[in-house]
Short mmCIF file of C-alpha atoms in Angstrom, two decimals:
data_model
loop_
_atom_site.label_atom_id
_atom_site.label_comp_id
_atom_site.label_asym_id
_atom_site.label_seq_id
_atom_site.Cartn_x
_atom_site.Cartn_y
_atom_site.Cartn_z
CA UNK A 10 24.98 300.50 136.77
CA UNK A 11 27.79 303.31 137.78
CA UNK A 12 31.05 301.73 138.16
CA UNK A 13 33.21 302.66 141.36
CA UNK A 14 36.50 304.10 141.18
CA UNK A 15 37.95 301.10 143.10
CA UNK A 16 36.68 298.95 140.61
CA UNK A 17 38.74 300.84 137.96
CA UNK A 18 41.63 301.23 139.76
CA UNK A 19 44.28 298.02 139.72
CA UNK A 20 45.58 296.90 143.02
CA UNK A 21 48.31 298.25 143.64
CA UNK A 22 51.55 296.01 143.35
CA UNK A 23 55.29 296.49 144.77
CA UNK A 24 55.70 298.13 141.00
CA UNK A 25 53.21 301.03 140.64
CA UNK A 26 53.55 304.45 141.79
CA UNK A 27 53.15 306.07 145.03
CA UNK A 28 52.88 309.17 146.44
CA UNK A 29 54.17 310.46 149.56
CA UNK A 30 53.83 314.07 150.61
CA UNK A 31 55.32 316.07 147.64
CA UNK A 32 57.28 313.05 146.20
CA UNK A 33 56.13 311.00 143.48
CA UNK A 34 57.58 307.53 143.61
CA UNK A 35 57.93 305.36 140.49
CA UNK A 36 57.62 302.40 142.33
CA UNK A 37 57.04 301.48 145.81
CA UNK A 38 60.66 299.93 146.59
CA UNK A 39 62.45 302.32 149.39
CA UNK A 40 66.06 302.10 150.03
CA UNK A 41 66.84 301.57 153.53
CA UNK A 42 69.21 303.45 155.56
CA UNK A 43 72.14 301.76 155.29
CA UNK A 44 75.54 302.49 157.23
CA UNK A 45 78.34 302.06 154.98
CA UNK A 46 81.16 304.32 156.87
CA UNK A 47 82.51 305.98 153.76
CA UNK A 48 82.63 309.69 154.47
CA UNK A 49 86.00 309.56 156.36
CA UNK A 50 87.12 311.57 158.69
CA UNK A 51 85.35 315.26 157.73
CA UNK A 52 81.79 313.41 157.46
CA UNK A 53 81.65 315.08 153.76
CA UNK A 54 80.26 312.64 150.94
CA UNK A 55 82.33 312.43 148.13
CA UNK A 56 82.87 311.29 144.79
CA UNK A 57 82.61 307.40 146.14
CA UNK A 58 79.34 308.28 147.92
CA UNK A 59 77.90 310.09 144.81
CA UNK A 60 78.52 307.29 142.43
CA UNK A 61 76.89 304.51 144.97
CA UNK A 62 73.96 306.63 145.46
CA UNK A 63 73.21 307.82 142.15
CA UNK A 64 73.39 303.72 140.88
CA UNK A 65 70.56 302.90 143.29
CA UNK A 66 67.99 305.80 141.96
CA UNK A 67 65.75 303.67 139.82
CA UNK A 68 64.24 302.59 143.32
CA UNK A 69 61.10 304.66 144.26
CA UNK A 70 63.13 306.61 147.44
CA UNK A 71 66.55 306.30 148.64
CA UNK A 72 66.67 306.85 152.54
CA UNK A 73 70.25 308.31 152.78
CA UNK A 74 72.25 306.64 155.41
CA UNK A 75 72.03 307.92 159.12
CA UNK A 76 73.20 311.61 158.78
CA UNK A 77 74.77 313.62 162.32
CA UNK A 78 72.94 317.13 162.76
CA UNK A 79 76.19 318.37 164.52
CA UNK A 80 79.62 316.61 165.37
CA UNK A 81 78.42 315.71 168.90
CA UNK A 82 76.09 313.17 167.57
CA UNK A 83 78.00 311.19 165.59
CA UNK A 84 77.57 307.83 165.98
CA UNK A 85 80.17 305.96 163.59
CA UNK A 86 83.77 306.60 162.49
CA UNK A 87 83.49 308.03 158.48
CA UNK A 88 79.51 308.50 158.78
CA UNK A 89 78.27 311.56 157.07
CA UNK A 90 77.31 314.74 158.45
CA UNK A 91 74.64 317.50 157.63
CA UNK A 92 76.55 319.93 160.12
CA UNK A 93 78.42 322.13 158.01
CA UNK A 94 78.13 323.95 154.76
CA UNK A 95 81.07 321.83 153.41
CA UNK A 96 79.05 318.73 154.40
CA UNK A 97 75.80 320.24 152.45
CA UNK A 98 77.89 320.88 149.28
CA UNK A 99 78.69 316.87 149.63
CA UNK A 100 75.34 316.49 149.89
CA UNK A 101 74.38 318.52 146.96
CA UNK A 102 75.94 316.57 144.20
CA UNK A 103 74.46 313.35 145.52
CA UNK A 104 70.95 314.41 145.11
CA UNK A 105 72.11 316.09 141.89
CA UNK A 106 73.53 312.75 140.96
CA UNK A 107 70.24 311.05 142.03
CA UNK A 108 67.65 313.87 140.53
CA UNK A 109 69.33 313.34 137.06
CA UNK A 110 68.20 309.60 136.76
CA UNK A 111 65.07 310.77 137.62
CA UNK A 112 65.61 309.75 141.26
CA UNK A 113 64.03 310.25 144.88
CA UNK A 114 66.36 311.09 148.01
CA UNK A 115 65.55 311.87 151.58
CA UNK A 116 68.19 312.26 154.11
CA UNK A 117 67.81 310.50 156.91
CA UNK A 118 68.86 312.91 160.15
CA UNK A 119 70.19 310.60 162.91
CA UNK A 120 71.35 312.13 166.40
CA UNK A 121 73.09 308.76 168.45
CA UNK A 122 72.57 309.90 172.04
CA UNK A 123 73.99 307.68 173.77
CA UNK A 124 75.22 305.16 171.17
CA UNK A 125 78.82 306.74 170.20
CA UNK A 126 82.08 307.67 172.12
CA UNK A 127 84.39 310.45 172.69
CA UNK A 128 86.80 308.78 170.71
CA UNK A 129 84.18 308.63 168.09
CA UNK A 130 82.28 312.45 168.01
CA UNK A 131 85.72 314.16 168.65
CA UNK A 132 86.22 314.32 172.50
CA UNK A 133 82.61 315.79 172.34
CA UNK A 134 80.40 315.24 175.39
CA UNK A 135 77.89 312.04 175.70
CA UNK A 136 74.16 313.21 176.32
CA UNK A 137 71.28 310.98 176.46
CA UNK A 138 67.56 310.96 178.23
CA UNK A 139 69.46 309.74 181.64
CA UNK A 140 72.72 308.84 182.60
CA UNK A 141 72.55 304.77 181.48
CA UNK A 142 75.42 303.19 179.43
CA UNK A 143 74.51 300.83 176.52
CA UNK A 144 75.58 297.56 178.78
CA UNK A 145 75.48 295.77 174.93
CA UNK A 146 77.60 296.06 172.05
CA UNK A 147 80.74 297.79 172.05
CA UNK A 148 81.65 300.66 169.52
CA UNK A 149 84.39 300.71 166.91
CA UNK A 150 86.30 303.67 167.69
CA UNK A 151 88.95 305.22 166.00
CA UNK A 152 91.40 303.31 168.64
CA UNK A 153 89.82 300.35 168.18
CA UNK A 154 86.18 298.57 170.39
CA UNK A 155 85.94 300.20 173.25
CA UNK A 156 82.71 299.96 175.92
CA UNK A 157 80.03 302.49 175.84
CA UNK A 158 80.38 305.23 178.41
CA UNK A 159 78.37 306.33 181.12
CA UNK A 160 76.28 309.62 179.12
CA UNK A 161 75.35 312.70 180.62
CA UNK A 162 71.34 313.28 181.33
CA UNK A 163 70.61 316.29 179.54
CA UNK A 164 69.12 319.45 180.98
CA UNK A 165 65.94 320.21 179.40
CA UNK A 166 68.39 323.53 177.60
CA UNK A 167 70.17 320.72 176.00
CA UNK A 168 66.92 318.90 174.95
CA UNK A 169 66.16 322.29 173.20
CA UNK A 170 69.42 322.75 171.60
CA UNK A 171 68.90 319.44 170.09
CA UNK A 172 65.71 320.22 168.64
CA UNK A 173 67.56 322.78 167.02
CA UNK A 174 70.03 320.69 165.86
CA UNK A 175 67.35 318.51 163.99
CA UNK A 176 66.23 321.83 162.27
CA UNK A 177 68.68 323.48 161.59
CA UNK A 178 70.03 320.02 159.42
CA UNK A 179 66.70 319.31 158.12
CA UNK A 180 66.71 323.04 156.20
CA UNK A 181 70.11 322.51 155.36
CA UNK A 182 69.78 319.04 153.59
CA UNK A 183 66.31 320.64 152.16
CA UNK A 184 68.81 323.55 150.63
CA UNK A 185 71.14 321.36 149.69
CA UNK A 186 68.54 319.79 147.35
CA UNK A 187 67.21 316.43 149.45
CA UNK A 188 63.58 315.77 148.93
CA UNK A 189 62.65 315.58 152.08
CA UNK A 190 63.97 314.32 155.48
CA UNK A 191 63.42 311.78 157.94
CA UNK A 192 63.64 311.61 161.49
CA UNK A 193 65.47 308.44 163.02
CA UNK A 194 63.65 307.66 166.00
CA UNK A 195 64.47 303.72 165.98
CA UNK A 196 67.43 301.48 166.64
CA UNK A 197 68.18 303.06 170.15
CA UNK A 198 69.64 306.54 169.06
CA UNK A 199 68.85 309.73 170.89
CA UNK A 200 64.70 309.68 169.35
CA UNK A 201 64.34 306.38 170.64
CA UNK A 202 66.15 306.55 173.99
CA UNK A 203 63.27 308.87 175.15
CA UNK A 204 60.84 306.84 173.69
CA UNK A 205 62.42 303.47 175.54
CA UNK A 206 61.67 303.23 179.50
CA UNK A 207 65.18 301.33 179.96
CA UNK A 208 66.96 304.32 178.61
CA UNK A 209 64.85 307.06 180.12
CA UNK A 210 64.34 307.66 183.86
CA UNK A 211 63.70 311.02 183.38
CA UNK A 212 61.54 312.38 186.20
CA UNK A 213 60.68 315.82 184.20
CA UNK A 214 58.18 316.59 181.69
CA UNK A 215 60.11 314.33 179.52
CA UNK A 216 60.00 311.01 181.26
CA UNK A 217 57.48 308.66 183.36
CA UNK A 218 54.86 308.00 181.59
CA UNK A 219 54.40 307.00 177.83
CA UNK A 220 53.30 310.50 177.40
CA UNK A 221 56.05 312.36 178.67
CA UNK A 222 58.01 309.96 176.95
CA UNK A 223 56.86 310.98 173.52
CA UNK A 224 56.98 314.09 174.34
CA UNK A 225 60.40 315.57 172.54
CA UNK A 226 59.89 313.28 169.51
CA UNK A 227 56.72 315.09 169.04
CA UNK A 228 58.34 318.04 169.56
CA UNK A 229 61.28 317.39 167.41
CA UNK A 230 59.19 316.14 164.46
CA UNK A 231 56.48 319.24 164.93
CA UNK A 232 59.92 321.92 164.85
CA UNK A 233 60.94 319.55 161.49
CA UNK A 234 57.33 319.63 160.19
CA UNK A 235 56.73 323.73 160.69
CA UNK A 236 60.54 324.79 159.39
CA UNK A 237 60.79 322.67 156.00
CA UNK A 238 57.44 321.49 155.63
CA UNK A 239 55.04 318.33 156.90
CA UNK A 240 55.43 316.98 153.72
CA UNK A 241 58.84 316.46 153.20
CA UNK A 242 58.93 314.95 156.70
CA UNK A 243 59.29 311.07 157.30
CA UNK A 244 59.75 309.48 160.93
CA UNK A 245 61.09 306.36 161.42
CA UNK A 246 60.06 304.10 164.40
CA UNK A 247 60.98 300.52 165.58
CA UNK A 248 58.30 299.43 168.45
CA UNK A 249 58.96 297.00 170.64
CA UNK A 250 62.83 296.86 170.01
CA UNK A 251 64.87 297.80 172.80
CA UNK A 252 68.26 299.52 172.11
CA UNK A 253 70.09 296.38 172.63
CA UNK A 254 69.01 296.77 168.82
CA UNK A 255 72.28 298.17 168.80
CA UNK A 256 73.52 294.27 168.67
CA UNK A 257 70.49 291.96 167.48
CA UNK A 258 66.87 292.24 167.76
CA UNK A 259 65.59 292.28 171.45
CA UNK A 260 61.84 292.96 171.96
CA UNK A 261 60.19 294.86 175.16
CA UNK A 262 57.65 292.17 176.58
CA UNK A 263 55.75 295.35 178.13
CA UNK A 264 53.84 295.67 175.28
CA UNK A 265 50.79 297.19 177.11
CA UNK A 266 53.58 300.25 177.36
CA UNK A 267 54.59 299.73 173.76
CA UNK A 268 51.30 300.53 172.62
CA UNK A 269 50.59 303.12 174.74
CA UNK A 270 53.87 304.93 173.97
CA UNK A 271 54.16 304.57 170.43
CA UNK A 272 49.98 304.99 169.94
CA UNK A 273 49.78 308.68 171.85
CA UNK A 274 53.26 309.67 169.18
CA UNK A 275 51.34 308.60 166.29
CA UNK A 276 47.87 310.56 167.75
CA UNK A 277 50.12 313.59 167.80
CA UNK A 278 51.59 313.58 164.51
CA UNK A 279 48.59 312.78 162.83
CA UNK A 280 47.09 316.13 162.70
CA UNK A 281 50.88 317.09 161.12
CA UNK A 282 50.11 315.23 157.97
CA UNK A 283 53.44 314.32 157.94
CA UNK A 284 54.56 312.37 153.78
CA UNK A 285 55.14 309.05 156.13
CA UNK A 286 56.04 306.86 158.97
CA UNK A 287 58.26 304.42 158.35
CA UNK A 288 58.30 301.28 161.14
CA UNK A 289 60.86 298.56 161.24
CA UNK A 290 59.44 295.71 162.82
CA UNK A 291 59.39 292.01 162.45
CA UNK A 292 55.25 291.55 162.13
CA UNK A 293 54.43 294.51 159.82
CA UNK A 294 51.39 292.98 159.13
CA UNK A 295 50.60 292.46 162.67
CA UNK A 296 48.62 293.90 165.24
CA UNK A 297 50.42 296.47 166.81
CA UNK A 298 51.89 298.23 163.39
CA UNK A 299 48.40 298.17 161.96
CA UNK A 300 46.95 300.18 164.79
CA UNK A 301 49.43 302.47 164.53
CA UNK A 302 48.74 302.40 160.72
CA UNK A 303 45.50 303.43 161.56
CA UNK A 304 46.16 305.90 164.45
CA UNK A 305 48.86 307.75 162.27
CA UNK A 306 46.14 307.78 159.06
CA UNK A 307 49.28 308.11 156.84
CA UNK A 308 51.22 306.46 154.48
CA UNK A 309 52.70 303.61 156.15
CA UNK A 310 56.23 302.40 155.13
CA UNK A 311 57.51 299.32 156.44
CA UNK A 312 60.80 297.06 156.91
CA UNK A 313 60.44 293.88 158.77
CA UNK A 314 64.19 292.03 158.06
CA UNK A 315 66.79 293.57 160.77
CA UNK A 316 69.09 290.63 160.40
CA UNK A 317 68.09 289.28 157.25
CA UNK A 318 67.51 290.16 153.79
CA UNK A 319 63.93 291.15 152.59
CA UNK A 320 62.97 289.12 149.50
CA UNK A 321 61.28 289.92 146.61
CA UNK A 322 58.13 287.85 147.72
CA UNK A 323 58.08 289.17 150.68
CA UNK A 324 58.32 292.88 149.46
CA UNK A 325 55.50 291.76 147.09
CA UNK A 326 53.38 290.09 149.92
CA UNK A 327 53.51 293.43 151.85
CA UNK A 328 52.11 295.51 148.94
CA UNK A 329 49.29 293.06 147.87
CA UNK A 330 48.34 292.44 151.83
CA UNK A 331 47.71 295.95 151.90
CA UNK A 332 50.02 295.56 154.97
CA UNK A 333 52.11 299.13 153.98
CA UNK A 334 52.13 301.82 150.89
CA UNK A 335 55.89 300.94 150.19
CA UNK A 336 58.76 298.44 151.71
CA UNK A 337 61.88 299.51 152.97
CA UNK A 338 64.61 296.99 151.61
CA UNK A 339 68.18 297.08 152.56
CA UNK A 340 70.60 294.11 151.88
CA UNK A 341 68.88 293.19 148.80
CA UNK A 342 69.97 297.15 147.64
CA UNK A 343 74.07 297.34 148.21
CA UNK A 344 74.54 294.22 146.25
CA UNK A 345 71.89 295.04 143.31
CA UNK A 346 72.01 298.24 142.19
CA UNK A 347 69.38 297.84 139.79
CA UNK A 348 66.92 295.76 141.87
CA UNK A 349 63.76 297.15 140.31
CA UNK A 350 65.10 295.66 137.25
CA UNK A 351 65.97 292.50 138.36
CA UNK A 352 62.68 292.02 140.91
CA UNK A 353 60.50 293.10 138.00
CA UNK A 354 62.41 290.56 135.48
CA UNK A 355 62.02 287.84 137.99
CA UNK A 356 65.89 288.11 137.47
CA UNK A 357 69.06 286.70 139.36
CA UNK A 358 70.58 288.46 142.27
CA UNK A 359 74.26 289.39 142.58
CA UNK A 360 75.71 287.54 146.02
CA UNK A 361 75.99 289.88 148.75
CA UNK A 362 79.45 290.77 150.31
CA UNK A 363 79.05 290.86 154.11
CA UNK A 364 82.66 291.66 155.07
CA UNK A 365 82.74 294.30 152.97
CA UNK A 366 80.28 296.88 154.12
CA UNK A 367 81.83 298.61 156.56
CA UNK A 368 85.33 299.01 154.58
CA UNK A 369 86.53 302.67 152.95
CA UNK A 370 87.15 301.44 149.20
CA UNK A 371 84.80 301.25 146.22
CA UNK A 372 85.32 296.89 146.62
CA UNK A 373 81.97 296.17 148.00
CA UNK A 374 80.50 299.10 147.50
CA UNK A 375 80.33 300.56 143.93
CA UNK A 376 81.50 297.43 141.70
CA UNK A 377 78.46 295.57 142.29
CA UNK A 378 77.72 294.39 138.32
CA UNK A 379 74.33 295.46 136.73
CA UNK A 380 72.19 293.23 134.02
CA UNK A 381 73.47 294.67 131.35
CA UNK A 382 77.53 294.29 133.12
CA UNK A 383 76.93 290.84 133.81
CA UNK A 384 75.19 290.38 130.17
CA UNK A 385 78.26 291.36 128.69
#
């Protein structure tokens, strides 16, 4: 009797490889993006940032941090941009740095909205879907926290230009060398405010119904998609969190909307056959992410731990559930540099250093010790 393919095949497991799009991953471990402030003030990676990232390429995909298209959307004092040439060359030898160990990197493009400040983007104006401040959270500046302001709704021109924006940074990170890109459309930046009713009040073709709402993510990702490629392209969504995300996890309890939003995005990327969507939520297995699973007929990437740490059982649990292709893990990543290693070794895990994220130095940051370091 014939034996079927599946029946040959292993299951896969957290370890084997994956594909997505045009990039082969060794192993279905994805580095989040993580915020880790270290640019400075000109938003260009250097030597610090090239050393972190190029210690952390044995995972299957690195997911750069968030990454400004242009200087108004900066969201954090010393994040990274992708909006000049001199940021690209920074760029450059990081995914050089990454390529050579035989590496994956995607940048992640992130455009804040309405989460940043003057103070922050350079005396730049605020735009958003509608004029509503963040009313949680306050932003470190560079004078210190300070409250969100009041943004500017933009004018359906400005909704174009920042389509453009995403573009024009997507082919620039694709020059640079960056093996693909992904759209941040979670966490309650500019994607996400049009996608979240309590941030957009819109009465245009971009706001009302869950539609409209969807409407210039679909866009954006399509403009991504046709200039550098539906293949290089990831999105990244996080339904049901509000952008009081900003601060801790808050979930919508409209979730008749939730679905209806977040299933007619996913019915119009489908036919993009985009390399992945990539969900942060904190029931991947659940309901509402496997519809959209199914809806999107993609590879499905997933990240359930917003304030805590995804564990190696969990990761593995995802995986063998068949709940997602690949797991997105973040904290687990600064402090173990070589976490394919240790997960696959069943090995022991450096201690994370909390208060040191967010600092400029290499403490924290690049002195994590591998095996073989802490071997001796």
């Amino acid at each position: 009797m014939p034996v079927s393919t599946s029946e040959l095949s292993p299951a896969p497991s957290l370890f084997s490889p994956v594909t997505l799009g045009k990039m082969a991953l060794a192993n279905r471990i994805v580095m989040a993006p993580l915020t880790r402030v270290r640019a400075g003030s000109s938003g260009i990676p250097g030597d610090l940032m090239v050393e972190y990232y190029r210690q952390r390429a044995s995972v299957g995909m690195i997911i750069t941090e968030g990454t400004y298209p242009d200087h108004a959307s900066q969201g954090w004092v010393g994040g990274p941009g992708i909006a000049t040439d001199e940021q690209a060359a920074g760029w450059q030898k990081v995914f050089e740095a990454v390529h050579a160990e035989g590496g994956r990197i995607v940048m992640q493009i992130q455009h804040a909205g309405r989460a940043t400040h003057p103070d922050i983007n350079g005396g730049r104006r605020i735009l958003a879907p509608s004029a509503i401040a963040i009313d949680a959270n306050t932003p470190y500046t560079e004078k210190g926290e300070q409250p969100f302001p009041v943004p500017e709704a933009m004018t359906t021109a400005e909704i174009r230009e920042a389509l453009e924006g995403f573009v024009a940074a997507a082919r620039r990170a694709v020059e640079a060398g960056a093996d693909g890109v992904e759209l941040h459309g979670a966490n309650g930046y500019l994607l996400h405010q049009f996608l979240y009713p309590g941030a957009n009040q819109r009465t245009d073709e971009y706001g009302g119904s869950p539609e409209n709402r969807a409407r210039f993510v679909v866009e954006a990702v399509t403009a991504v998609a046709e200039a550098v490629g539906a293949e290089r392209v990831g999105l990244r969504i996080s339904p049901a969190m509000t952008s009081e995300i900003l601060r801790q996890g808050v979930f919508e309890t409209d979730r008749d909307d939730v679905l209806a939003t977040y299933g007619t995005l996913v019915d119009q990327l489908r036919p993009l056959g985009l390399a992945y969507l990539s969900v942060l939520h904190r029931e991947p297995g659940g309901e509402l992410v496997q519809e959209l699973r199914q809806r999107f007929d993609g590879k499905l990437i997933v990240n359930s731990a917003f304030l805590l740490q995804t564990t190696r059982e969990e990761a593995m649990q995802r995986i063998e559930a068949d709940h997602a292709d690949a797991v997105v893990v973040g904290r687990a990543l600064i402090a173990n540099p070589d976490l394919v290693e240790r997960w696959q070794g069943e090995h022991p895990e450096n201690e994370l250093r909390p208060e040191l994220f967010y600092t400029q130095g290499a403490e924290g940051y690049t002195d994590y010790p591998f095996l073989q370091t802490a071997r001796g």
